[in-house]
PDB file of C-alpha atoms and ligand atoms in Angstrom:
ATOM      1  CA  UNK A   1     154.232 177.697 130.873  1.00 51.00           C
ATOM      2  CA  UNK A   2     151.115 178.858 131.864  1.00 63.00           C
ATOM      3  CA  UNK A   3     149.593 179.695 128.791  1.00 82.00           C
ATOM      4  CA  UNK A   4     146.408 181.778 128.644  1.00 90.00           C
ATOM      5  CA  UNK A   5     144.774 181.069 125.583  1.00 97.00           C
ATOM      6  CA  UNK A   6     146.206 177.557 124.415  1.00 97.00           C
ATOM      7  CA  UNK A   7     144.727 174.294 125.147  1.00 96.00           C
ATOM      8  CA  UNK A   8     146.678 171.620 126.853  1.00 94.00           C
ATOM      9  CA  UNK A   9     148.573 169.707 126.052  1.00 96.00           C
ATOM     10  CA  UNK A  10     150.094 172.560 124.683  1.00 97.00           C
ATOM     11  CA  UNK A  11     150.515 172.031 120.977  1.00 98.00           C
ATOM     12  CA  UNK A  12     152.233 173.821 118.229  1.00 98.00           C
ATOM     13  CA  UNK A  13     151.378 173.557 114.633  1.00 98.00           C
ATOM     14  CA  UNK A  14     154.418 174.152 112.100  1.00 98.00           C
ATOM     15  CA  UNK A  15     153.080 175.967 109.140  1.00 98.00           C
ATOM     16  CA  UNK A  16     155.715 175.890 106.569  1.00 98.00           C
ATOM     17  CA  UNK A  17     155.048 178.124 103.869  1.00 97.00           C
ATOM     18  CA  UNK A  18     157.605 178.038 100.869  1.00 96.00           C
ATOM     19  CA  UNK A  19     156.340 181.040  99.252  1.00 95.00           C
ATOM     20  CA  UNK A  20     158.521 183.798  97.498  1.00 95.00           C
ATOM     21  CA  UNK A  21     155.834 185.789  95.495  1.00 95.00           C
ATOM     22  CA  UNK A  22     155.718 188.894  97.921  1.00 97.00           C
ATOM     23  CA  UNK A  23     159.256 189.540  96.580  1.00 96.00           C
ATOM     24  CA  UNK A  24     161.732 189.045  93.687  1.00 95.00           C
ATOM     25  CA  UNK A  25     164.696 186.875  94.860  1.00 95.00           C
ATOM     26  CA  UNK A  26     164.345 183.143  94.328  1.00 93.00           C
ATOM     27  CA  UNK A  27     165.266 180.880  97.326  1.00 95.00           C
ATOM     28  CA  UNK A  28     163.095 182.196 100.222  1.00 94.00           C
ATOM     29  CA  UNK A  29     160.695 179.664  99.691  1.00 94.00           C
ATOM     30  CA  UNK A  30     163.301 177.243 100.600  1.00 95.00           C
ATOM     31  CA  UNK A  31     163.519 179.038 104.105  1.00 97.00           C
ATOM     32  CA  UNK A  32     160.904 176.431 105.885  1.00 98.00           C
ATOM     33  CA  UNK A  33     162.532 173.358 104.445  1.00 97.00           C
ATOM     34  CA  UNK A  34     165.873 174.498 106.022  1.00 98.00           C
ATOM     35  CA  UNK A  35     164.249 175.107 109.155  1.00 98.00           C
ATOM     36  CA  UNK A  36     162.438 171.951 109.331  1.00 98.00           C
ATOM     37  CA  UNK A  37     165.447 169.979 108.120  1.00 98.00           C
ATOM     38  CA  UNK A  38     167.583 171.728 111.023  1.00 98.00           C
ATOM     39  CA  UNK A  39     165.447 169.575 113.561  1.00 98.00           C
ATOM     40  CA  UNK A  40     163.155 172.467 114.704  1.00 98.00           C
ATOM     41  CA  UNK A  41     160.290 170.116 115.307  1.00 98.00           C
ATOM     42  CA  UNK A  42     162.128 167.852 117.714  1.00 98.00           C
ATOM     43  CA  UNK A  43     163.912 170.833 119.334  1.00 98.00           C
ATOM     44  CA  UNK A  44     160.342 172.082 120.290  1.00 98.00           C
ATOM     45  CA  UNK A  45     159.160 168.478 121.665  1.00 98.00           C
ATOM     46  CA  UNK A  46     162.406 168.483 123.715  1.00 98.00           C
ATOM     47  CA  UNK A  47     160.853 171.766 125.080  1.00 98.00           C
ATOM     48  CA  UNK A  48     157.598 169.869 126.174  1.00 98.00           C
ATOM     49  CA  UNK A  49     155.401 170.957 123.061  1.00 98.00           C
ATOM     50  CA  UNK A  50     152.905 168.441 121.210  1.00 98.00           C
ATOM     51  CA  UNK A  51     154.193 169.541 117.656  1.00 98.00           C
ATOM     52  CA  UNK A  52     152.076 168.784 114.657  1.00 98.00           C
ATOM     53  CA  UNK A  53     153.389 169.198 111.086  1.00 97.00           C
ATOM     54  CA  UNK A  54     151.565 168.174 107.714  1.00 92.00           C
ATOM     55  CA  UNK A  55     154.270 168.863 105.499  1.00 94.00           C
ATOM     56  CA  UNK A  56     154.945 172.263 103.780  1.00 95.00           C
ATOM     57  CA  UNK A  57     152.368 173.786 101.915  1.00 92.00           C
ATOM     58  CA  UNK A  58     152.046 173.461  98.022  1.00 86.00           C
ATOM     59  CA  UNK A  59     151.016 176.941  96.659  1.00 76.00           C
ATOM     60  CA  UNK A  60     151.958 176.314  93.248  1.00 64.00           C
ATOM     61  CA  UNK A  61     152.978 179.661  93.318  1.00 56.00           C
ATOM     62  CA  UNK A  62     155.890 179.386  90.681  1.00 54.00           C
ATOM     63  CA  UNK A  63     155.914 180.979  87.287  1.00 53.00           C
ATOM     64  CA  UNK A  64     153.502 183.794  87.775  1.00 56.00           C
ATOM     65  CA  UNK A  65     153.118 183.779  83.860  1.00 62.00           C
ATOM     66  CA  UNK A  66     149.484 184.544  84.369  1.00 82.00           C
ATOM     67  CA  UNK A  67     149.897 186.917  86.976  1.00 92.00           C
ATOM     68  CA  UNK A  68     150.908 190.412  85.433  1.00 94.00           C
ATOM     69  CA  UNK A  69     151.228 193.558  87.837  1.00 96.00           C
ATOM     70  CA  UNK A  70     148.089 195.144  89.161  1.00 96.00           C
ATOM     71  CA  UNK A  71     149.519 198.914  88.998  1.00 95.00           C
ATOM     72  CA  UNK A  72     152.921 198.362  90.690  1.00 96.00           C
ATOM     73  CA  UNK A  73     151.699 195.485  92.799  1.00 97.00           C
ATOM     74  CA  UNK A  74     153.716 192.400  91.536  1.00 97.00           C
ATOM     75  CA  UNK A  75     152.222 188.898  91.450  1.00 96.00           C
ATOM     76  CA  UNK A  76     148.942 190.140  93.192  1.00 96.00           C
ATOM     77  CA  UNK A  77     146.731 187.353  92.291  1.00 95.00           C
ATOM     78  CA  UNK A  78     149.288 184.724  93.697  1.00 95.00           C
ATOM     79  CA  UNK A  79     150.150 186.703  96.593  1.00 96.00           C
ATOM     80  CA  UNK A  80     146.242 187.294  97.508  1.00 97.00           C
ATOM     81  CA  UNK A  81     145.398 183.566  96.939  1.00 95.00           C
ATOM     82  CA  UNK A  82     148.403 182.056  98.988  1.00 96.00           C
ATOM     83  CA  UNK A  83     147.808 184.542 101.941  1.00 97.00           C
ATOM     84  CA  UNK A  84     144.014 184.123 101.982  1.00 97.00           C
ATOM     85  CA  UNK A  85     145.000 180.308 102.282  1.00 96.00           C
ATOM     86  CA  UNK A  86     147.182 180.587 104.965  1.00 97.00           C
ATOM     87  CA  UNK A  87     144.669 182.819 107.019  1.00 98.00           C
ATOM     88  CA  UNK A  88     142.195 179.884 106.918  1.00 97.00           C
ATOM     89  CA  UNK A  89     145.013 177.661 108.325  1.00 97.00           C
ATOM     90  CA  UNK A  90     145.868 179.973 110.805  1.00 98.00           C
ATOM     91  CA  UNK A  91     142.696 180.757 112.165  1.00 98.00           C
ATOM     92  CA  UNK A  92     141.834 176.992 112.372  1.00 98.00           C
ATOM     93  CA  UNK A  93     144.506 176.273 114.542  1.00 98.00           C
ATOM     94  CA  UNK A  94     143.989 179.395 116.392  1.00 98.00           C
ATOM     95  CA  UNK A  95     140.394 178.460 117.270  1.00 98.00           C
ATOM     96  CA  UNK A  96     141.618 175.186 118.296  1.00 98.00           C
ATOM     97  CA  UNK A  97     143.728 176.531 120.922  1.00 98.00           C
ATOM     98  CA  UNK A  98     146.793 175.706 118.888  1.00 98.00           C
ATOM     99  CA  UNK A  99     149.892 177.767 118.397  1.00 98.00           C
ATOM    100  CA  UNK A 100     150.429 178.024 114.677  1.00 98.00           C
ATOM    101  CA  UNK A 101     154.428 178.884 113.974  1.00 98.00           C
ATOM    102  CA  UNK A 102     154.117 179.820 110.582  1.00 98.00           C
ATOM    103  CA  UNK A 103     157.881 179.368 108.933  1.00 98.00           C
ATOM    104  CA  UNK A 104     158.322 181.533 105.706  1.00 96.00           C
ATOM    105  CA  UNK A 105     158.346 182.230 103.062  1.00 96.00           C
ATOM    106  CA  UNK A 106     158.597 186.363 102.734  1.00 98.00           C
ATOM    107  CA  UNK A 107     156.551 188.876 104.909  1.00 98.00           C
ATOM    108  CA  UNK A 108     153.433 189.056 102.734  1.00 98.00           C
ATOM    109  CA  UNK A 109     152.513 186.155 104.466  1.00 98.00           C
ATOM    110  CA  UNK A 110     151.533 187.926 107.545  1.00 98.00           C
ATOM    111  CA  UNK A 111     148.845 189.481 105.638  1.00 98.00           C
ATOM    112  CA  UNK A 112     147.419 185.888 105.811  1.00 98.00           C
ATOM    113  CA  UNK A 113     149.025 184.727 109.381  1.00 98.00           C
ATOM    114  CA  UNK A 114     147.625 187.793 111.341  1.00 98.00           C
ATOM    115  CA  UNK A 115     144.257 187.815 109.470  1.00 98.00           C
ATOM    116  CA  UNK A 116     143.829 184.343 110.794  1.00 98.00           C
ATOM    117  CA  UNK A 117     144.850 185.422 114.262  1.00 98.00           C
ATOM    118  CA  UNK A 118     142.661 188.333 114.364  1.00 98.00           C
ATOM    119  CA  UNK A 119     139.858 186.242 113.149  1.00 98.00           C
ATOM    120  CA  UNK A 120     140.017 183.917 116.346  1.00 98.00           C
ATOM    121  CA  UNK A 121     141.338 186.733 118.846  1.00 98.00           C
ATOM    122  CA  UNK A 122     139.755 189.941 117.378  1.00 98.00           C
ATOM    123  CA  UNK A 123     141.572 191.929 120.223  1.00 98.00           C
ATOM    124  CA  UNK A 124     145.099 190.435 119.765  1.00 98.00           C
ATOM    125  CA  UNK A 125     148.066 192.671 119.427  1.00 98.00           C
ATOM    126  CA  UNK A 126     150.905 192.559 117.004  1.00 99.00           C
ATOM    127  CA  UNK A 127     154.576 192.915 117.713  1.00 99.00           C
ATOM    128  CA  UNK A 128     156.492 193.393 114.401  1.00 99.00           C
ATOM    129  CA  UNK A 129     160.102 192.505 114.686  1.00 99.00           C
ATOM    130  CA  UNK A 130     161.779 193.975 111.474  1.00 99.00           C
ATOM    131  CA  UNK A 131     164.410 195.946 109.866  1.00 99.00           C
ATOM    132  CA  UNK A 132     161.474 197.370 107.946  1.00 99.00           C
ATOM    133  CA  UNK A 133     157.996 198.677 108.567  1.00 99.00           C
ATOM    134  CA  UNK A 134     156.431 196.892 105.688  1.00 99.00           C
ATOM    135  CA  UNK A 135     153.498 199.240 105.377  1.00 98.00           C
ATOM    136  CA  UNK A 136     153.778 200.540 101.987  1.00 98.00           C
ATOM    137  CA  UNK A 137     150.676 201.174 100.262  1.00 98.00           C
ATOM    138  CA  UNK A 138     149.348 200.702  96.481  1.00 97.00           C
ATOM    139  CA  UNK A 139     150.220 204.633  96.603  1.00 97.00           C
ATOM    140  CA  UNK A 140     153.576 204.733  98.135  1.00 98.00           C
ATOM    141  CA  UNK A 141     155.466 201.368  97.170  1.00 98.00           C
ATOM    142  CA  UNK A 142     158.429 201.891  95.158  1.00 98.00           C
ATOM    143  CA  UNK A 143     159.212 198.450  94.362  1.00 98.00           C
ATOM    144  CA  UNK A 144     155.595 197.057  94.358  1.00 98.00           C
ATOM    145  CA  UNK A 145     156.747 194.106  96.323  1.00 98.00           C
ATOM    146  CA  UNK A 146     154.175 193.052  98.580  1.00 98.00           C
ATOM    147  CA  UNK A 147     156.230 191.648 101.426  1.00 98.00           C
ATOM    148  CA  UNK A 148     156.866 195.698 101.828  1.00 98.00           C
ATOM    149  CA  UNK A 149     153.143 196.191 102.123  1.00 98.00           C
ATOM    150  CA  UNK A 150     151.261 193.689 104.514  1.00 98.00           C
ATOM    151  CA  UNK A 151     151.062 195.917 107.429  1.00 98.00           C
ATOM    152  CA  UNK A 152     149.105 198.705 105.549  1.00 98.00           C
ATOM    153  CA  UNK A 153     146.492 195.939 104.128  1.00 98.00           C
ATOM    154  CA  UNK A 154     146.129 194.729 107.631  1.00 98.00           C
ATOM    155  CA  UNK A 155     145.500 198.575 109.024  1.00 98.00           C
ATOM    156  CA  UNK A 156     143.503 199.339 105.816  1.00 98.00           C
ATOM    157  CA  UNK A 157     145.692 202.146 105.528  1.00 97.00           C
ATOM    158  CA  UNK A 158     145.725 203.380 101.744  1.00 95.00           C
ATOM    159  CA  UNK A 159     143.491 202.549  99.048  1.00 92.00           C
ATOM    160  CA  UNK A 160     142.665 199.010  98.219  1.00 86.00           C
ATOM    161  CA  UNK A 161     143.202 196.770  95.469  1.00 91.00           C
ATOM    162  CA  UNK A 162     139.975 194.725  94.940  1.00 94.00           C
ATOM    163  CA  UNK A 163     142.133 191.369  94.514  1.00 96.00           C
ATOM    164  CA  UNK A 164     142.437 191.867  98.388  1.00 97.00           C
ATOM    165  CA  UNK A 165     138.897 192.499  99.339  1.00 96.00           C
ATOM    166  CA  UNK A 166     139.012 189.453 101.385  1.00 98.00           C
ATOM    167  CA  UNK A 167     141.649 190.870 104.026  1.00 98.00           C
ATOM    168  CA  UNK A 168     139.370 192.756 106.645  1.00 95.00           C
ATOM    169  CA  UNK A 169     141.185 195.586 108.006  1.00 96.00           C
ATOM    170  CA  UNK A 170     140.865 194.194 111.385  1.00 97.00           C
ATOM    171  CA  UNK A 171     144.229 195.337 112.785  1.00 98.00           C
ATOM    172  CA  UNK A 172     144.129 198.761 115.052  1.00 98.00           C
ATOM    173  CA  UNK A 173     146.689 201.086 114.971  1.00 98.00           C
ATOM    174  CA  UNK A 174     147.014 200.887 118.765  1.00 98.00           C
ATOM    175  CA  UNK A 175     147.245 197.033 118.941  1.00 98.00           C
ATOM    176  CA  UNK A 176     150.407 197.441 116.703  1.00 99.00           C
ATOM    177  CA  UNK A 177     154.003 198.059 117.864  1.00 99.00           C
ATOM    178  CA  UNK A 178     157.370 197.559 115.903  1.00 99.00           C
ATOM    179  CA  UNK A 179     160.764 196.777 117.140  1.00 99.00           C
ATOM    180  CA  UNK A 180     164.203 197.031 115.155  1.00 99.00           C
ATOM    181  CA  UNK A 181     163.185 199.652 112.391  1.00 99.00           C
ATOM    182  CA  UNK A 182     165.935 201.067 110.694  1.00 98.00           C
ATOM    183  CA  UNK A 183     165.039 201.410 106.706  1.00 98.00           C
ATOM    184  CA  UNK A 184     161.682 203.142 106.617  1.00 98.00           C
ATOM    185  CA  UNK A 185     160.915 204.760 103.322  1.00 98.00           C
ATOM    186  CA  UNK A 186     159.674 208.530 103.596  1.00 98.00           C
ATOM    187  CA  UNK A 187     156.135 207.360 102.519  1.00 98.00           C
ATOM    188  CA  UNK A 188     155.935 204.711 105.284  1.00 98.00           C
ATOM    189  CA  UNK A 189     157.201 207.277 107.797  1.00 98.00           C
ATOM    190  CA  UNK A 190     154.345 209.509 106.912  1.00 98.00           C
ATOM    191  CA  UNK A 191     152.134 206.606 107.295  1.00 98.00           C
ATOM    192  CA  UNK A 192     153.306 205.753 110.722  1.00 98.00           C
ATOM    193  CA  UNK A 193     153.117 209.663 111.997  1.00 98.00           C
ATOM    194  CA  UNK A 194     149.576 209.917 110.405  1.00 98.00           C
ATOM    195  CA  UNK A 195     148.329 207.147 112.173  1.00 98.00           C
ATOM    196  CA  UNK A 196     150.080 207.386 115.493  1.00 98.00           C
ATOM    197  CA  UNK A 197     151.825 204.150 115.182  1.00 98.00           C
ATOM    198  CA  UNK A 198     154.442 203.062 117.970  1.00 98.00           C
ATOM    199  CA  UNK A 199     157.832 202.043 116.780  1.00 99.00           C
ATOM    200  CA  UNK A 200     160.915 201.273 118.529  1.00 99.00           C
ATOM    201  CA  UNK A 201     163.706 201.644 115.910  1.00 99.00           C
ATOM    202  CA  UNK A 202     167.222 200.684 116.772  1.00 99.00           C
ATOM    203  CA  UNK A 203     167.919 204.224 117.898  1.00 98.00           C
ATOM    204  CA  UNK A 204     165.793 203.485 120.690  1.00 98.00           C
ATOM    205  CA  UNK A 205     167.139 199.928 121.404  1.00 99.00           C
ATOM    206  CA  UNK A 206     170.460 201.664 121.746  1.00 98.00           C
ATOM    207  CA  UNK A 207     169.043 204.315 123.767  1.00 98.00           C
ATOM    208  CA  UNK A 208     167.060 202.075 126.426  1.00 98.00           C
ATOM    209  CA  UNK A 209     168.277 198.762 125.928  1.00 99.00           C
ATOM    210  CA  UNK A 210     166.296 195.849 124.535  1.00 99.00           C
ATOM    211  CA  UNK A 211     164.703 195.097 128.220  1.00 98.00           C
ATOM    212  CA  UNK A 212     163.204 198.525 128.610  1.00 98.00           C
ATOM    213  CA  UNK A 213     162.186 198.809 124.940  1.00 99.00           C
ATOM    214  CA  UNK A 214     160.310 195.401 124.822  1.00 99.00           C
ATOM    215  CA  UNK A 215     158.767 196.399 128.229  1.00 98.00           C
ATOM    216  CA  UNK A 216     157.399 199.698 126.807  1.00 98.00           C
ATOM    217  CA  UNK A 217     156.617 197.946 123.779  1.00 99.00           C
ATOM    218  CA  UNK A 218     154.143 195.668 125.749  1.00 98.00           C
ATOM    219  CA  UNK A 219     153.026 198.508 128.029  1.00 98.00           C
ATOM    220  CA  UNK A 220     151.823 200.166 124.965  1.00 98.00           C
ATOM    221  CA  UNK A 221     149.823 197.417 123.021  1.00 98.00           C
ATOM    222  CA  UNK A 222     149.116 194.986 125.875  1.00 98.00           C
ATOM    223  CA  UNK A 223     149.018 197.375 129.092  1.00 98.00           C
ATOM    224  CA  UNK A 224     147.240 194.782 131.425  1.00 98.00           C
ATOM    225  CA  UNK A 225     148.937 191.824 130.149  1.00 98.00           C
ATOM    226  CA  UNK A 226     145.560 190.258 129.214  1.00 98.00           C
ATOM    227  CA  UNK A 227     145.362 190.146 125.249  1.00 98.00           C
ATOM    228  CA  UNK A 228     146.740 187.759 123.046  1.00 98.00           C
ATOM    229  CA  UNK A 229     150.038 188.180 121.285  1.00 98.00           C
ATOM    230  CA  UNK A 230     150.966 187.601 117.633  1.00 99.00           C
ATOM    231  CA  UNK A 231     154.779 187.742 117.008  1.00 99.00           C
ATOM    232  CA  UNK A 232     155.837 188.209 113.669  1.00 99.00           C
ATOM    233  CA  UNK A 233     159.628 187.959 113.224  1.00 99.00           C
ATOM    234  CA  UNK A 234     161.138 189.072 110.206  1.00 99.00           C
ATOM    235  CA  UNK A 235     164.987 187.296 110.441  1.00 98.00           C
ATOM    236  CA  UNK A 236     166.100 190.705 108.995  1.00 98.00           C
ATOM    237  CA  UNK A 237     165.546 192.292 112.025  1.00 99.00           C
ATOM    238  CA  UNK A 238     168.639 191.090 113.335  1.00 99.00           C
ATOM    239  CA  UNK A 239     172.038 192.395 112.202  1.00 98.00           C
ATOM    240  CA  UNK A 240     173.387 191.008 108.979  1.00 98.00           C
ATOM    241  CA  UNK A 241     176.253 189.606 110.634  1.00 98.00           C
ATOM    242  CA  UNK A 242     173.876 187.247 112.578  1.00 98.00           C
ATOM    243  CA  UNK A 243     171.542 186.311 110.226  1.00 98.00           C
ATOM    244  CA  UNK A 244     173.047 186.991 106.637  1.00 98.00           C
ATOM    245  CA  UNK A 245     170.944 184.716 104.532  1.00 98.00           C
ATOM    246  CA  UNK A 246     168.127 186.902 103.760  1.00 98.00           C
ATOM    247  CA  UNK A 247     166.609 189.009 100.957  1.00 97.00           C
ATOM    248  CA  UNK A 248     166.768 192.606 102.356  1.00 98.00           C
ATOM    249  CA  UNK A 249     169.593 192.731 105.018  1.00 98.00           C
ATOM    250  CA  UNK A 250     170.208 196.106 106.418  1.00 98.00           C
ATOM    251  CA  UNK A 251     173.109 196.773 108.703  1.00 98.00           C
ATOM    252  CA  UNK A 252     172.710 198.077 112.507  1.00 98.00           C
ATOM    253  CA  UNK A 253     170.436 195.570 113.272  1.00 98.00           C
ATOM    254  CA  UNK A 254     169.674 193.365 116.666  1.00 99.00           C
ATOM    255  CA  UNK A 255     172.223 191.521 118.366  1.00 99.00           C
ATOM    256  CA  UNK A 256     172.083 187.873 118.507  1.00 98.00           C
ATOM    257  CA  UNK A 257     170.639 188.299 122.192  1.00 98.00           C
ATOM    258  CA  UNK A 258     168.790 191.187 121.581  1.00 99.00           C
ATOM    259  CA  UNK A 259     166.432 189.055 119.122  1.00 99.00           C
ATOM    260  CA  UNK A 260     166.324 186.202 121.556  1.00 99.00           C
ATOM    261  CA  UNK A 261     165.480 188.409 124.605  1.00 98.00           C
ATOM    262  CA  UNK A 262     162.471 189.788 122.520  1.00 99.00           C
ATOM    263  CA  UNK A 263     161.189 186.262 122.093  1.00 98.00           C
ATOM    264  CA  UNK A 264     161.927 185.194 125.541  1.00 98.00           C
ATOM    265  CA  UNK A 265     160.239 188.385 127.083  1.00 98.00           C
ATOM    266  CA  UNK A 266     156.740 187.394 125.107  1.00 98.00           C
ATOM    267  CA  UNK A 267     157.073 184.017 125.993  1.00 98.00           C
ATOM    268  CA  UNK A 268     157.384 184.810 129.534  1.00 98.00           C
ATOM    269  CA  UNK A 269     154.027 187.053 129.217  1.00 98.00           C
ATOM    270  CA  UNK A 270     152.054 183.604 128.519  1.00 98.00           C
ATOM    271  CA  UNK A 271     150.093 185.379 126.123  1.00 98.00           C
ATOM    272  CA  UNK A 272     151.941 184.147 122.766  1.00 98.00           C
ATOM    273  CA  UNK A 273     148.992 182.796 120.459  1.00 98.00           C
ATOM    274  CA  UNK A 274     150.912 182.993 117.052  1.00 98.00           C
ATOM    275  CA  UNK A 275     154.291 183.240 115.712  1.00 98.00           C
ATOM    276  CA  UNK A 276     155.836 183.861 112.270  1.00 99.00           C
ATOM    277  CA  UNK A 277     159.603 183.787 111.357  1.00 98.00           C
ATOM    278  CA  UNK A 278     160.033 184.865 107.696  1.00 98.00           C
ATOM    279  CA  UNK A 279     162.352 185.720 105.345  1.00 98.00           C
ATOM    280  CA  UNK A 280     165.142 183.373 105.822  1.00 98.00           C
ATOM    281  CA  UNK A 281     166.586 182.667 102.334  1.00 97.00           C
ATOM    282  CA  UNK A 282     169.247 179.884 102.338  1.00 96.00           C
ATOM    283  CA  UNK A 283     170.086 180.788  98.576  1.00 93.00           C
ATOM    284  CA  UNK A 284     171.581 184.141  98.950  1.00 82.00           C
ATOM    285  CA  UNK A 285     175.029 183.248 100.572  1.00 89.00           C
ATOM    286  CA  UNK A 286     177.444 180.657 101.227  1.00 94.00           C
ATOM    287  CA  UNK A 287     176.896 177.627 103.138  1.00 96.00           C
ATOM    288  CA  UNK A 288     178.371 178.742 106.591  1.00 97.00           C
ATOM    289  CA  UNK A 289     176.096 181.607 106.513  1.00 97.00           C
ATOM    290  CA  UNK A 290     172.889 179.773 105.694  1.00 97.00           C
ATOM    291  CA  UNK A 291     173.638 177.408 108.424  1.00 98.00           C
ATOM    292  CA  UNK A 292     174.078 180.312 110.928  1.00 98.00           C
ATOM    293  CA  UNK A 293     170.993 181.959 109.669  1.00 98.00           C
ATOM    294  CA  UNK A 294     168.997 178.632 109.732  1.00 98.00           C
ATOM    295  CA  UNK A 295     170.208 178.102 113.354  1.00 98.00           C
ATOM    296  CA  UNK A 296     169.535 181.362 114.670  1.00 98.00           C
ATOM    297  CA  UNK A 297     165.808 181.095 113.085  1.00 98.00           C
ATOM    298  CA  UNK A 298     165.578 177.997 114.997  1.00 98.00           C
ATOM    299  CA  UNK A 299     166.753 179.413 118.255  1.00 98.00           C
ATOM    300  CA  UNK A 300     164.524 182.395 117.993  1.00 99.00           C
ATOM    301  CA  UNK A 301     161.279 180.202 117.709  1.00 99.00           C
ATOM    302  CA  UNK A 302     162.734 177.970 120.670  1.00 98.00           C
ATOM    303  CA  UNK A 303     163.080 181.051 122.710  1.00 98.00           C
ATOM    304  CA  UNK A 304     159.458 182.063 121.912  1.00 98.00           C
ATOM    305  CA  UNK A 305     158.235 178.883 123.002  1.00 98.00           C
ATOM    306  CA  UNK A 306     159.977 178.604 126.336  1.00 98.00           C
ATOM    307  CA  UNK A 307     163.586 177.810 125.979  1.00 98.00           C
ATOM    308  CA  UNK A 308     165.429 179.325 128.700  1.00 97.00           C
ATOM    309  CA  UNK A 309     169.243 180.129 129.473  1.00 97.00           C
ATOM    310  CA  UNK A 310     168.869 178.541 132.804  1.00 97.00           C
TER     311      UNK A 310
HETATM  312  N1  LIG B   1     159.691 192.034 104.499  1.00 89.08           N
HETATM  313  C1  LIG B   1     160.900 192.715 103.930  1.00 89.08           C
HETATM  314  N2  LIG B   1     162.035 192.130 104.036  1.00 89.08           N
HETATM  315  N3  LIG B   1     160.271 194.057 103.700  1.00 89.08           N
HETATM  316  C2  LIG B   1     161.605 194.745 103.061  1.00 89.08           C
HETATM  317  C3  LIG B   1     161.027 195.846 102.186  1.00 89.08           C
HETATM  318  C4  LIG B   1     161.745 196.709 101.312  1.00 89.08           C
HETATM  319  C5  LIG B   1     161.002 197.957 100.827  1.00 89.08           C
HETATM  320  N4  LIG B   1     160.389 198.925 101.966  1.00 89.08           N
HETATM  321  C6  LIG B   1     159.863 197.978  99.887  1.00 89.08           C
HETATM  322  O1  LIG B   1     158.674 198.046 100.278  1.00 89.08           O
HETATM  323  O2  LIG B   1     160.005 197.186  98.915  1.00 89.08           O
HETATM  324 MN1   MN B   2     162.546 193.184 107.023  1.00 89.08          MN
HETATM  325 MN1   MN B   3     159.378 192.369 106.824  1.00 89.08          MN
END
C-alpha cells in the first residue's frame, strides 16, 4: 500500500478498549478481547503490517457507583475520563505515523479516537459507518446513553456539559459523512438537516449501490483525495444476520460484501490514518453468532488494512 501519511515500515497499533460505559448492556467490553483472541494481530502481520499491542487498556470503569447521571447523561465522568485517555493514546500513535486500530467497546470511544486523530491531523475527514447517527445532544437524547452522542460532542452541536470541556469541537460538518444509517431519531434528523451533514442511509445504498455511495461520500469529504481519513465502523451498520452480537441491532443493514467494500475502497485511497471497530458484544447471543460477529469484525479490519479478494 502506498500510504501517504504513515511511516514505514507501516505499523498498526492495536488499541484494545474494553469499555461499556457509554451504554447499559454488559459485555461490549469483552469485544476487543474476543477480536484479539480470534487472531487479528497475526492476520494483520500476514498482510505485511508491523503490529504493536500493549494489552487491553485498563479503564477501571466498572461499577459506576460514584458516577451518578448529570442531567440525562449516564456515567458521564467515567465516559469522559476514559475517552480522554483514549484521545491521548490515539494522537500519540497518529503523530508517530502509526495507524491506530481501536477495538471497542462502545461507540462513545469515538469521542476519544476522533479527538486524537484531529489533534494529529487537523484536516482529517471522518467516515462514520453505522445504523445510527450517534449525534444526540444533551437536549435531544432520550436514552442518556453517551454512545448515541459522540458526534454532537465532536462537532460542538448542542450545549456542552462541563465534564466534557476537554473535547475541542474540532470536527467540521463538511469533513463528516455517514454511510448505512437507518435508525435515526427525530431530534437527530433535525440536527443533520440544520447542520447540512451529508449522510448516505440504506435508502441511498439501495438506490445507487455501495460502489457509487462510497465514491460520492469520498467526493464530498475528500474531493481531492488528499486528506487523511478516519474510519469509524460500528459493527451494527451490518445487517443483524451478518453481525448479530451487538447491543442495538437494526434490521435492513449492510450486507457482508457492502461492509467489506467500504473498508476496501477506503484502503485503496491510501489515506486511512485511523480505524475504529466498535460495538461487538459477545455476551448478547449464542456462541455461533458470537463467532460470526467476531470473525466479521476481524475481516473488516483486514479489508481496511489491505486484504484483497484476488
Ligand atoms: N453506537 C450505537 N450503537 N448507538 C446507538 C444509539 C441509539 C439511540 N439513538 C440512542 O441515542 O440511545
Ligand atoms: Mn450503531
Ligand atoms: Mn454507533
